[in-house]
Amino acid sequence: MLAHHAALSEKTKTALSQIIVRRQFRKGTILLRRGQVCQKLYLIESGFLRGYCVQHDKEKTLWFAAENEVVTSMYSFSTQQPSHEVIEVMATSILYCISYEQLLTLYNTHPELNLVGRLLTEKYCLELEVRTQSLQLHSSEERYRHLEDHQPALLQKASLGQIASYLGISQETLSRIRSKKR
């Protein structure tokens, strides 16, 4: 699955296959709790995950992820510091898992994986910039319509409360937007 990001040698593919673990997780499984150091990077084969923080006893959804996406708590994984976010499995999911230490070892022994890491980091930064600009520059209705146009499956998989918090709006505002005709 990582091979679609960059060409990998057979030697590197073999090394990856010997380290990466394929696991199934049930809906509701918490992969990372607030305060834990994130030790895993996940690649989603199938399923649906979200990352969120809790502020004043309310969940604030930061991101959603589905098939072929890489998931981790980027800050915690990269710095090996406690996480502020929670990673939750939203639907039964099959994930490929690799630990922080295993990834560092692979980067050192198979330098071509550094390119994959850089490309995935660039993708993450671009998505973060688009999300930040959307929250700062677009109206709540524009954000919802963009989600509707570009990620319609997400609207079926997440609850209205989760979608509203992801968009940075109240459930009432989301209900008003959804009731409007285009």
PDB file of C-alpha atoms in Angstrom:
ATOM      1  CA  MET A   1       0.000   0.000   0.000  1.00  0.00           C
ATOM      2  CA  LEU A   2       2.939   2.343   0.624  1.00  0.00           C
ATOM      3  CA  ALA A   3       4.323   1.471  -2.798  1.00  0.00           C
ATOM      4  CA  HIS A   4       1.846   3.784  -4.527  1.00  0.00           C
ATOM      5  CA  HIS A   5       3.645   6.740  -2.886  1.00  0.00           C
ATOM      6  CA  ALA A   6       7.070   5.840  -4.321  1.00  0.00           C
ATOM      7  CA  ALA A   7       8.786   2.898  -6.015  1.00  0.00           C
ATOM      8  CA  LEU A   8      10.211   0.470  -3.475  1.00  0.00           C
ATOM      9  CA  SER A   9      12.831  -2.200  -4.049  1.00  0.00           C
ATOM     10  CA  GLU A  10      11.964  -5.841  -3.426  1.00  0.00           C
ATOM     11  CA  LYS A  11      14.399  -5.815  -0.490  1.00  0.00           C
ATOM     12  CA  THR A  12      12.514  -2.926   1.132  1.00  0.00           C
ATOM     13  CA  LYS A  13       9.129  -4.502   0.440  1.00  0.00           C
ATOM     14  CA  THR A  14      10.329  -7.701   2.103  1.00  0.00           C
ATOM     15  CA  ALA A  15      11.652  -5.791   5.130  1.00  0.00           C
ATOM     16  CA  LEU A  16       8.322  -3.969   5.452  1.00  0.00           C
ATOM     17  CA  SER A  17       6.307  -7.175   5.189  1.00  0.00           C
ATOM     18  CA  GLN A  18       8.378  -8.717   7.989  1.00  0.00           C
ATOM     19  CA  ILE A  19       7.748  -5.787  10.347  1.00  0.00           C
ATOM     20  CA  ILE A  20       4.307  -4.389   9.578  1.00  0.00           C
ATOM     21  CA  VAL A  21       1.463  -6.132  11.390  1.00  0.00           C
ATOM     22  CA  ARG A  22      -2.021  -6.393   9.877  1.00  0.00           C
ATOM     23  CA  ARG A  23      -4.729  -6.233  12.543  1.00  0.00           C
ATOM     24  CA  GLN A  24      -8.480  -5.916  12.723  1.00  0.00           C
ATOM     25  CA  PHE A  25     -10.023  -3.519  15.244  1.00  0.00           C
ATOM     26  CA  ARG A  26     -13.644  -3.331  16.345  1.00  0.00           C
ATOM     27  CA  LYS A  27     -15.750  -0.208  16.233  1.00  0.00           C
ATOM     28  CA  GLY A  28     -15.214   1.786  19.401  1.00  0.00           C
ATOM     29  CA  THR A  29     -11.618   0.670  19.965  1.00  0.00           C
ATOM     30  CA  ILE A  30      -9.432   3.475  21.264  1.00  0.00           C
ATOM     31  CA  LEU A  31      -6.002   3.230  19.615  1.00  0.00           C
ATOM     32  CA  LEU A  32      -4.559   6.166  21.526  1.00  0.00           C
ATOM     33  CA  ARG A  33      -5.725   7.900  24.689  1.00  0.00           C
ATOM     34  CA  ARG A  34      -5.000  11.457  25.745  1.00  0.00           C
ATOM     35  CA  GLY A  35      -1.768  11.526  27.734  1.00  0.00           C
ATOM     36  CA  GLN A  36      -0.288   8.414  26.121  1.00  0.00           C
ATOM     37  CA  VAL A  37       2.773   8.646  23.902  1.00  0.00           C
ATOM     38  CA  CYS A  38       1.804   7.557  20.396  1.00  0.00           C
ATOM     39  CA  GLN A  39       3.972   4.560  19.507  1.00  0.00           C
ATOM     40  CA  LYS A  40       2.195   3.453  16.323  1.00  0.00           C
ATOM     41  CA  LEU A  41       1.637   4.607  12.789  1.00  0.00           C
ATOM     42  CA  TYR A  42      -1.365   3.031  11.048  1.00  0.00           C
ATOM     43  CA  LEU A  43      -2.216   2.527   7.401  1.00  0.00           C
ATOM     44  CA  ILE A  44      -5.920   1.892   6.832  1.00  0.00           C
ATOM     45  CA  GLU A  45      -6.739  -1.007   4.528  1.00  0.00           C
ATOM     46  CA  SER A  46     -10.433  -0.709   5.292  1.00  0.00           C
ATOM     47  CA  GLY A  47     -12.515   1.080   7.862  1.00  0.00           C
ATOM     48  CA  PHE A  48     -12.919   4.521   9.337  1.00  0.00           C
ATOM     49  CA  LEU A  49     -11.105   6.365  12.145  1.00  0.00           C
ATOM     50  CA  ARG A  50     -11.191   9.769  13.755  1.00  0.00           C
ATOM     51  CA  GLY A  51      -8.967  11.862  15.929  1.00  0.00           C
ATOM     52  CA  TYR A  52     -10.410  14.167  18.564  1.00  0.00           C
ATOM     53  CA  CYS A  53      -9.590  16.182  21.653  1.00  0.00           C
ATOM     54  CA  VAL A  54     -11.769  16.754  24.692  1.00  0.00           C
ATOM     55  CA  GLN A  55     -12.198  20.352  25.801  1.00  0.00           C
ATOM     56  CA  HIS A  56     -14.569  21.333  28.629  1.00  0.00           C
ATOM     57  CA  ASP A  57     -16.046  17.819  28.516  1.00  0.00           C
ATOM     58  CA  LYS A  58     -16.859  18.173  24.789  1.00  0.00           C
ATOM     59  CA  GLU A  59     -15.285  16.183  21.985  1.00  0.00           C
ATOM     60  CA  LYS A  60     -13.731  18.275  19.216  1.00  0.00           C
ATOM     61  CA  THR A  61     -13.178  16.200  16.084  1.00  0.00           C
ATOM     62  CA  LEU A  62      -9.872  17.082  14.436  1.00  0.00           C
ATOM     63  CA  TRP A  63      -9.846  14.656  11.531  1.00  0.00           C
ATOM     64  CA  PHE A  64     -11.421  11.633   9.911  1.00  0.00           C
ATOM     65  CA  ALA A  65      -9.533   8.978   7.950  1.00  0.00           C
ATOM     66  CA  ALA A  66     -10.545   6.091   5.715  1.00  0.00           C
ATOM     67  CA  GLU A  67      -9.065   3.570   3.276  1.00  0.00           C
ATOM     68  CA  ASN A  68      -5.452   4.075   2.134  1.00  0.00           C
ATOM     69  CA  GLU A  69      -4.788   6.882   4.602  1.00  0.00           C
ATOM     70  CA  VAL A  70      -1.983   6.969   7.131  1.00  0.00           C
ATOM     71  CA  VAL A  71      -3.023   7.776  10.691  1.00  0.00           C
ATOM     72  CA  THR A  72      -1.147   8.738  13.825  1.00  0.00           C
ATOM     73  CA  SER A  73      -1.048  11.508  16.376  1.00  0.00           C
ATOM     74  CA  MET A  74       1.577  13.409  14.405  1.00  0.00           C
ATOM     75  CA  TYR A  75       2.811  15.571  17.285  1.00  0.00           C
ATOM     76  CA  SER A  76       3.045  12.724  19.776  1.00  0.00           C
ATOM     77  CA  PHE A  77       4.486  10.201  17.316  1.00  0.00           C
ATOM     78  CA  SER A  78       7.147  12.592  16.008  1.00  0.00           C
ATOM     79  CA  THR A  79       8.205  14.052  19.371  1.00  0.00           C
ATOM     80  CA  GLN A  80       7.483  10.986  21.527  1.00  0.00           C
ATOM     81  CA  GLN A  81       5.636  13.310  23.922  1.00  0.00           C
ATOM     82  CA  PRO A  82       2.180  12.652  25.448  1.00  0.00           C
ATOM     83  CA  SER A  83      -0.719  13.076  23.050  1.00  0.00           C
ATOM     84  CA  HIS A  84      -3.456  15.658  23.414  1.00  0.00           C
ATOM     85  CA  GLU A  85      -5.711  13.691  21.090  1.00  0.00           C
ATOM     86  CA  VAL A  86      -7.591  10.417  21.061  1.00  0.00           C
ATOM     87  CA  ILE A  87      -7.648   8.076  18.063  1.00  0.00           C
ATOM     88  CA  GLU A  88     -10.885   6.090  17.816  1.00  0.00           C
ATOM     89  CA  VAL A  89     -11.955   3.314  15.450  1.00  0.00           C
ATOM     90  CA  MET A  90     -15.343   4.404  14.081  1.00  0.00           C
ATOM     91  CA  ALA A  91     -16.130   1.235  12.093  1.00  0.00           C
ATOM     92  CA  THR A  92     -14.573  -2.208  12.086  1.00  0.00           C
ATOM     93  CA  SER A  93     -11.190  -1.573  10.490  1.00  0.00           C
ATOM     94  CA  ILE A  94      -8.221  -3.459   9.122  1.00  0.00           C
ATOM     95  CA  LEU A  95      -5.027  -1.550   9.826  1.00  0.00           C
ATOM     96  CA  TYR A  96      -1.364  -2.097   9.112  1.00  0.00           C
ATOM     97  CA  CYS A  97       0.642  -1.099  12.196  1.00  0.00           C
ATOM     98  CA  ILE A  98       4.276  -0.149  12.619  1.00  0.00           C
ATOM     99  CA  SER A  99       5.961   1.152  15.747  1.00  0.00           C
ATOM    100  CA  TYR A 100       7.984   4.320  16.055  1.00  0.00           C
ATOM    101  CA  GLU A 101      11.179   2.343  16.704  1.00  0.00           C
ATOM    102  CA  GLN A 102      10.546  -0.006  13.783  1.00  0.00           C
ATOM    103  CA  LEU A 103       9.967   2.935  11.458  1.00  0.00           C
ATOM    104  CA  LEU A 104      13.206   4.625  12.542  1.00  0.00           C
ATOM    105  CA  THR A 105      15.084   1.380  11.958  1.00  0.00           C
ATOM    106  CA  LEU A 106      13.572   1.048   8.484  1.00  0.00           C
ATOM    107  CA  TYR A 107      14.487   4.651   7.658  1.00  0.00           C
ATOM    108  CA  ASN A 108      18.101   3.878   8.603  1.00  0.00           C
ATOM    109  CA  THR A 109      18.373   0.520   6.857  1.00  0.00           C
ATOM    110  CA  HIS A 110      16.255   1.344   3.788  1.00  0.00           C
ATOM    111  CA  PRO A 111      16.871   5.009   2.873  1.00  0.00           C
ATOM    112  CA  GLU A 112      14.346   4.870   0.019  1.00  0.00           C
ATOM    113  CA  LEU A 113      11.630   4.851   2.710  1.00  0.00           C
ATOM    114  CA  ASN A 114      12.721   8.362   3.670  1.00  0.00           C
ATOM    115  CA  LEU A 115      11.185   9.508   0.372  1.00  0.00           C
ATOM    116  CA  VAL A 116       7.895   7.830   1.277  1.00  0.00           C
ATOM    117  CA  GLY A 117       8.042   9.470   4.705  1.00  0.00           C
ATOM    118  CA  ARG A 118       8.720  12.875   3.154  1.00  0.00           C
ATOM    119  CA  LEU A 119       5.889  12.498   0.639  1.00  0.00           C
ATOM    120  CA  LEU A 120       3.442  11.455   3.372  1.00  0.00           C
ATOM    121  CA  THR A 121       4.585  14.383   5.528  1.00  0.00           C
ATOM    122  CA  GLU A 122       4.078  16.793   2.627  1.00  0.00           C
ATOM    123  CA  LYS A 123       0.592  15.369   2.054  1.00  0.00           C
ATOM    124  CA  TYR A 124      -0.187  15.835   5.758  1.00  0.00           C
ATOM    125  CA  CYS A 125       1.078  19.449   5.707  1.00  0.00           C
ATOM    126  CA  LEU A 126      -0.944  20.297   2.596  1.00  0.00           C
ATOM    127  CA  GLU A 127      -4.122  18.809   4.064  1.00  0.00           C
ATOM    128  CA  LEU A 128      -3.509  20.696   7.310  1.00  0.00           C
ATOM    129  CA  GLU A 129      -3.040  23.971   5.429  1.00  0.00           C
ATOM    130  CA  VAL A 130      -6.240  23.458   3.426  1.00  0.00           C
ATOM    131  CA  ARG A 131      -8.162  22.629   6.616  1.00  0.00           C
ATOM    132  CA  THR A 132      -6.764  25.647   8.467  1.00  0.00           C
ATOM    133  CA  GLN A 133      -7.609  27.972   5.595  1.00  0.00           C
ATOM    134  CA  SER A 134     -11.093  26.506   5.348  1.00  0.00           C
ATOM    135  CA  LEU A 135     -11.753  27.114   9.044  1.00  0.00           C
ATOM    136  CA  GLN A 136     -10.379  30.654   8.843  1.00  0.00           C
ATOM    137  CA  LEU A 137     -11.658  31.820   5.461  1.00  0.00           C
ATOM    138  CA  HIS A 138     -14.872  29.983   4.627  1.00  0.00           C
ATOM    139  CA  SER A 139     -18.335  30.229   6.075  1.00  0.00           C
ATOM    140  CA  SER A 140     -19.842  27.283   7.908  1.00  0.00           C
ATOM    141  CA  GLU A 141     -22.129  26.645   4.937  1.00  0.00           C
ATOM    142  CA  GLU A 142     -19.184  26.683   2.504  1.00  0.00           C
ATOM    143  CA  ARG A 143     -17.301  24.202   4.710  1.00  0.00           C
ATOM    144  CA  TYR A 144     -20.294  21.875   4.830  1.00  0.00           C
ATOM    145  CA  ARG A 145     -20.911  22.086   1.072  1.00  0.00           C
ATOM    146  CA  HIS A 146     -17.229  21.317   0.423  1.00  0.00           C
ATOM    147  CA  LEU A 147     -17.484  18.264   2.672  1.00  0.00           C
ATOM    148  CA  GLU A 148     -20.686  17.231   0.914  1.00  0.00           C
ATOM    149  CA  ASP A 149     -19.040  17.566  -2.523  1.00  0.00           C
ATOM    150  CA  HIS A 150     -15.633  16.073  -1.726  1.00  0.00           C
ATOM    151  CA  GLN A 151     -16.235  13.556   1.076  1.00  0.00           C
ATOM    152  CA  PRO A 152     -19.869  12.466   0.862  1.00  0.00           C
ATOM    153  CA  ALA A 153     -19.146   9.049   2.421  1.00  0.00           C
ATOM    154  CA  LEU A 154     -17.985  10.800   5.586  1.00  0.00           C
ATOM    155  CA  LEU A 155     -21.495  12.201   6.012  1.00  0.00           C
ATOM    156  CA  GLN A 156     -22.808   8.620   6.208  1.00  0.00           C
ATOM    157  CA  LYS A 157     -20.117   7.322   8.573  1.00  0.00           C
ATOM    158  CA  ALA A 158     -19.874  10.037  11.239  1.00  0.00           C
ATOM    159  CA  SER A 159     -22.521  11.309  13.609  1.00  0.00           C
ATOM    160  CA  LEU A 160     -23.968  14.806  13.183  1.00  0.00           C
ATOM    161  CA  GLY A 161     -22.246  15.899  16.387  1.00  0.00           C
ATOM    162  CA  GLN A 162     -18.886  14.684  15.111  1.00  0.00           C
ATOM    163  CA  ILE A 163     -19.396  16.384  11.738  1.00  0.00           C
ATOM    164  CA  ALA A 164     -20.457  19.627  13.405  1.00  0.00           C
ATOM    165  CA  SER A 165     -17.398  19.681  15.673  1.00  0.00           C
ATOM    166  CA  TYR A 166     -15.139  18.856  12.701  1.00  0.00           C
ATOM    167  CA  LEU A 167     -16.616  21.830  10.837  1.00  0.00           C
ATOM    168  CA  GLY A 168     -16.271  24.041  13.906  1.00  0.00           C
ATOM    169  CA  ILE A 169     -20.005  24.706  14.200  1.00  0.00           C
ATOM    170  CA  SER A 170     -22.870  23.782  16.507  1.00  0.00           C
ATOM    171  CA  GLN A 171     -25.251  20.922  15.734  1.00  0.00           C
ATOM    172  CA  GLU A 172     -28.035  23.477  15.412  1.00  0.00           C
ATOM    173  CA  THR A 173     -26.105  25.381  12.729  1.00  0.00           C
ATOM    174  CA  LEU A 174     -25.383  22.114  10.925  1.00  0.00           C
ATOM    175  CA  SER A 175     -29.082  21.211  11.004  1.00  0.00           C
ATOM    176  CA  ARG A 176     -30.003  24.618   9.522  1.00  0.00           C
ATOM    177  CA  ILE A 177     -27.412  24.239   6.757  1.00  0.00           C
ATOM    178  CA  ARG A 178     -28.588  20.720   5.931  1.00  0.00           C
ATOM    179  CA  SER A 179     -32.199  21.814   5.741  1.00  0.00           C
ATOM    180  CA  LYS A 180     -31.445  24.537   3.170  1.00  0.00           C
ATOM    181  CA  LYS A 181     -31.855  23.695  -0.485  1.00  0.00           C
ATOM    182  CA  ARG A 182     -28.910  24.375  -2.752  1.00  0.00           C
TER     183      ARG A 182
END
